[in-house]
Each structure stands twice: as structure tokens, then as C-alpha cells.
């Protein structure tokens, strides 16, 4: 258990630095991104002890599918069949990469979600600065305290990853419309493709 927490601590330091660096490169305040990172992480750690969050059936399915994917990789077998209701292999494969290196420890998947949510808020702040133009402090508070964002980032669910690819898609497509740079079109297209793999229900959007 001590090794797990030491590993998590190292991840927190490394990814905090990444979030700060990304925020600065976007010329937005890193405070909101770090708060968005640590708030759901705090909720997740409290839930780890007190079980304050609801138990989502999808969380169990993602955990099992991710581990089955790791076992399939190790045996050289075909990937496990995705379960119904449009839950695809995409998110499970991302978690499987984590499980492949650290073992079946759901806490690491949740830490990954909180990191991704912190980066997602960073991208939303940039999109707001370039397109939406809401006062940055108000926009930051809305993002950091957004209840669904906090709960989903603190849970073993795909919504945080979906949110990141969604905002990257919106940011780069808006840049392409404004500046007509092929790089923005490519990044936006790749991000949209990954978004469709993670959550096909977003395709009608």
C-alpha cells in the first residue's frame, strides 16, 4: 500500500508540473487547472475511505474490461468483446495501458481521470479566452465547481477523457475556422476521432 501511495504522490508532482506548464503555454491561470485536478482527487481519496460517491455500474464494467484487455495483450489473444449500450473498447484500452504497468489498481485510473480533468479545464480556459469571452474568474469557478465534472473525474468513468477530447476538438476547429491552418484541422480531426472511439454517442453533436 505504501508503494501505491508513493507512486501516486510522484504522479501528482509530475502532472502538477505538466498542468502548470500547459497553462502557461496557453497564457491562462494555472490556479483553476490545479484546483480542478486536486478537488476531484480529494473527493476520490475521501470516497476511498468513506464511500461517499454512488457506485456506478459502468465503473465495474470498465475495470473488468480493462483488466481483460491486459490479459488478452499478455496472451496475444483477441481483445474482449465490448459490452452493449455503446460502451466501446476505447476508454478501457486507455485504462488497460495503466493496468499493464502498475497492475489492477483502480486508484491509478482515478488519478489519471483527475489529471485529465485538470488538463480539460486548462483547455476550456483557453477556449474561453479565444472564443467565448466570459470573465476568466467566473468561468474558472464554474468549471472547478461543476458538480458532474468533479464526481465523474473522481470516479472510474470515461466522461473526463471524453470532455478533454471534446474541448480539444472545439478549440482546434474554431482556430481552423479563424486562421485556416491545416495543423488545427488535423489536430481537431484526430481529437474528434478519439472522441468518437471513447463515446460514439457524441457523433450526432
Short mmCIF file of C-alpha atoms in Angstrom, two decimals:
data_model
loop_
_atom_site.label_atom_id
_atom_site.label_comp_id
_atom_site.label_asym_id
_atom_site.label_seq_id
_atom_site.Cartn_x
_atom_site.Cartn_y
_atom_site.Cartn_z
CA UNK A 1 0.00 0.00 0.00
CA UNK A 2 2.86 2.39 0.83
CA UNK A 3 4.33 1.81 -2.64
CA UNK A 4 0.97 2.70 -4.19
CA UNK A 5 0.74 5.99 -2.32
CA UNK A 6 4.36 6.85 -3.09
CA UNK A 7 3.69 6.16 -6.76
CA UNK A 8 0.54 8.28 -6.65
CA UNK A 9 2.48 11.08 -4.95
CA UNK A 10 5.10 11.00 -7.71
CA UNK A 11 2.36 11.14 -10.34
CA UNK A 12 0.78 14.13 -8.60
CA UNK A 13 4.04 16.08 -8.61
CA UNK A 14 4.83 15.26 -12.24
CA UNK A 15 1.38 16.01 -13.58
CA UNK A 16 1.01 19.15 -11.48
CA UNK A 17 4.12 20.41 -13.24
CA UNK A 18 2.64 19.41 -16.62
CA UNK A 19 -0.62 21.23 -15.89
CA UNK A 20 1.21 24.38 -14.79
CA UNK A 21 3.43 24.27 -17.89
CA UNK A 22 0.44 23.74 -20.18
CA UNK A 23 -1.46 26.59 -18.56
CA UNK A 24 1.45 28.95 -19.02
CA UNK A 25 1.86 27.96 -22.65
CA UNK A 26 -1.83 28.80 -23.10
CA UNK A 27 -1.38 32.09 -21.25
CA UNK A 28 -4.12 31.21 -18.75
CA UNK A 29 -4.03 30.96 -14.95
CA UNK A 30 -2.80 27.59 -13.73
CA UNK A 31 -4.73 28.04 -10.46
CA UNK A 32 -8.04 26.85 -11.88
CA UNK A 33 -6.50 23.86 -13.62
CA UNK A 34 -4.70 22.76 -10.45
CA UNK A 35 -7.87 23.21 -8.39
CA UNK A 36 -9.77 21.16 -10.96
CA UNK A 37 -7.06 18.50 -10.62
CA UNK A 38 -6.90 18.35 -6.82
CA UNK A 39 -10.58 18.81 -5.90
CA UNK A 40 -11.82 15.58 -7.54
CA UNK A 41 -8.67 13.84 -6.31
CA UNK A 42 -9.54 14.87 -2.76
CA UNK A 43 -13.10 13.65 -3.28
CA UNK A 44 -11.76 10.34 -4.64
CA UNK A 45 -9.45 9.84 -1.64
CA UNK A 46 -12.25 10.63 0.82
CA UNK A 47 -14.51 8.22 -1.08
CA UNK A 48 -11.74 5.60 -0.86
CA UNK A 49 -12.20 5.67 2.92
CA UNK A 50 -15.83 6.67 3.43
CA UNK A 51 -17.62 5.52 0.23
CA UNK A 52 -19.44 8.83 -0.24
CA UNK A 53 -19.91 8.51 -4.00
CA UNK A 54 -22.52 6.31 -5.67
CA UNK A 55 -21.29 3.01 -7.07
CA UNK A 56 -21.64 3.33 -10.84
CA UNK A 57 -22.28 0.01 -12.63
CA UNK A 58 -20.20 1.27 -15.56
CA UNK A 59 -17.17 1.64 -13.29
CA UNK A 60 -17.13 -2.08 -12.54
CA UNK A 61 -17.54 -2.89 -16.22
CA UNK A 62 -14.66 -0.59 -17.26
CA UNK A 63 -12.42 -2.09 -14.59
CA UNK A 64 -13.17 -5.65 -15.71
CA UNK A 65 -12.90 -4.84 -19.40
CA UNK A 66 -9.58 -3.04 -18.89
CA UNK A 67 -8.13 -5.98 -16.98
CA UNK A 68 -9.44 -8.48 -19.54
CA UNK A 69 -7.71 -6.34 -22.18
CA UNK A 70 -4.41 -6.56 -20.31
CA UNK A 71 -4.73 -10.33 -20.04
CA UNK A 72 -5.52 -10.53 -23.77
CA UNK A 73 -2.40 -8.48 -24.57
CA UNK A 74 -0.23 -10.73 -22.44
CA UNK A 75 -1.61 -13.92 -24.01
CA UNK A 76 -1.66 -12.50 -27.52
CA UNK A 77 -5.40 -13.14 -27.78
CA UNK A 78 -8.13 -11.06 -29.38
CA UNK A 79 -9.44 -8.16 -27.33
CA UNK A 80 -12.54 -8.88 -25.23
CA UNK A 81 -15.91 -8.13 -26.76
CA UNK A 82 -17.27 -4.71 -25.86
CA UNK A 83 -20.41 -4.71 -23.80
CA UNK A 84 -23.66 -3.17 -25.10
CA UNK A 85 -25.20 0.32 -24.85
CA UNK A 86 -22.45 1.89 -26.98
CA UNK A 87 -19.73 1.30 -24.33
CA UNK A 88 -16.75 0.74 -26.58
CA UNK A 89 -13.22 -0.55 -26.07
CA UNK A 90 -11.69 2.96 -26.24
CA UNK A 91 -11.70 4.04 -22.59
CA UNK A 92 -10.99 0.52 -21.38
CA UNK A 93 -7.88 0.43 -23.58
CA UNK A 94 -6.59 3.66 -22.02
CA UNK A 95 -7.06 2.21 -18.53
CA UNK A 96 -5.55 -1.08 -19.71
CA UNK A 97 -2.30 0.74 -20.52
CA UNK A 98 -2.18 1.91 -16.88
CA UNK A 99 -3.04 -1.57 -15.58
CA UNK A 100 -0.41 -3.15 -17.82
CA UNK A 101 2.35 -1.28 -15.96
CA UNK A 102 1.01 -0.98 -12.41
CA UNK A 103 -1.39 -3.89 -12.09
CA UNK A 104 -5.11 -3.89 -11.43
CA UNK A 105 -5.24 -0.86 -9.10
CA UNK A 106 -8.35 1.26 -9.81
CA UNK A 107 -6.90 4.17 -7.81
CA UNK A 108 -4.40 4.79 -10.61
CA UNK A 109 -7.21 5.00 -13.16
CA UNK A 110 -8.99 7.55 -10.98
CA UNK A 111 -5.78 9.59 -10.59
CA UNK A 112 -5.47 9.53 -14.38
CA UNK A 113 -9.03 10.86 -14.63
CA UNK A 114 -8.27 13.75 -12.27
CA UNK A 115 -5.15 14.63 -14.26
CA UNK A 116 -7.16 14.60 -17.48
CA UNK A 117 -9.87 16.77 -15.90
CA UNK A 118 -7.24 19.32 -14.83
CA UNK A 119 -5.94 19.48 -18.40
CA UNK A 120 -9.53 19.68 -19.68
CA UNK A 121 -10.17 22.78 -17.58
CA UNK A 122 -6.95 24.26 -18.95
CA UNK A 123 -8.23 23.77 -22.50
CA UNK A 124 -11.65 25.20 -21.61
CA UNK A 125 -9.99 28.30 -20.19
CA UNK A 126 -8.09 28.73 -23.45
CA UNK A 127 -11.26 28.22 -25.49
CA UNK A 128 -13.00 30.80 -23.34
CA UNK A 129 -10.17 33.27 -23.89
CA UNK A 130 -10.22 32.81 -27.67
CA UNK A 131 -13.92 32.33 -28.39
CA UNK A 132 -16.41 32.50 -25.51
CA UNK A 133 -15.09 35.58 -23.65
CA UNK A 134 -16.71 35.08 -20.26
CA UNK A 135 -14.83 36.74 -17.39
CA UNK A 136 -12.00 34.31 -16.64
CA UNK A 137 -12.52 34.22 -12.85
CA UNK A 138 -16.22 33.41 -13.19
CA UNK A 139 -15.55 30.83 -15.90
CA UNK A 140 -12.85 29.20 -13.75
CA UNK A 141 -15.15 28.94 -10.73
CA UNK A 142 -17.91 27.40 -12.87
CA UNK A 143 -15.54 24.78 -14.24
CA UNK A 144 -13.83 23.88 -10.97
CA UNK A 145 -17.09 23.57 -9.02
CA UNK A 146 -19.09 21.92 -11.81
CA UNK A 147 -20.66 19.03 -9.84
CA UNK A 148 -20.74 16.46 -12.64
CA UNK A 149 -17.15 17.26 -13.57
CA UNK A 150 -15.94 16.69 -10.01
CA UNK A 151 -17.93 13.49 -9.50
CA UNK A 152 -17.06 11.92 -12.84
CA UNK A 153 -13.39 12.86 -12.56
CA UNK A 154 -13.30 11.28 -9.10
CA UNK A 155 -14.92 8.09 -10.40
CA UNK A 156 -13.87 5.25 -12.68
CA UNK A 157 -15.76 6.66 -15.68
CA UNK A 158 -14.95 7.83 -19.21
CA UNK A 159 -16.54 11.30 -19.01
CA UNK A 160 -13.32 13.12 -18.06
CA UNK A 161 -11.49 11.68 -21.07
CA UNK A 162 -14.47 12.42 -23.29
CA UNK A 163 -14.54 16.02 -22.03
CA UNK A 164 -10.87 16.53 -22.84
CA UNK A 165 -11.18 15.33 -26.43
CA UNK A 166 -14.39 17.34 -26.87
CA UNK A 167 -12.80 20.64 -25.84
CA UNK A 168 -9.63 19.96 -27.87
CA UNK A 169 -11.87 19.34 -30.88
CA UNK A 170 -13.79 22.57 -30.32
CA UNK A 171 -10.64 24.61 -29.71
CA UNK A 172 -8.79 23.47 -32.82
CA UNK A 173 -11.79 23.56 -35.14
CA UNK A 174 -12.53 27.13 -34.00
CA UNK A 175 -8.89 28.02 -34.69
CA UNK A 176 -9.11 26.42 -38.11
CA UNK A 177 -12.24 28.44 -38.95
CA UNK A 178 -10.46 31.63 -37.91
CA UNK A 179 -6.96 31.05 -39.27
CA UNK A 180 -7.36 28.24 -41.87
CA UNK A 181 -4.22 26.45 -40.66
CA UNK A 182 -4.07 22.80 -41.67
CA UNK A 183 -2.44 21.88 -38.34
CA UNK A 184 -5.57 22.92 -36.44
CA UNK A 185 -7.76 20.91 -38.81
CA UNK A 186 -5.59 17.81 -38.33
CA UNK A 187 -5.45 18.08 -34.53
CA UNK A 188 -9.19 18.76 -34.37
CA UNK A 189 -9.92 15.81 -36.66
CA UNK A 190 -7.73 13.41 -34.69
CA UNK A 191 -9.27 14.58 -31.43
CA UNK A 192 -12.78 14.13 -32.84
CA UNK A 193 -11.87 10.63 -33.97
CA UNK A 194 -10.64 9.74 -30.48
CA UNK A 195 -13.78 11.29 -29.03
CA UNK A 196 -15.89 9.02 -31.25
CA UNK A 197 -13.88 5.99 -30.13
CA UNK A 198 -14.31 6.90 -26.45
CA UNK A 199 -18.00 7.82 -26.72
CA UNK A 200 -19.81 7.20 -30.04
CA UNK A 201 -22.96 8.91 -28.73
CA UNK A 202 -21.22 12.26 -29.31
CA UNK A 203 -21.16 11.76 -33.10
CA UNK A 204 -24.61 13.36 -33.64
CA UNK A 205 -23.25 16.53 -32.00
#
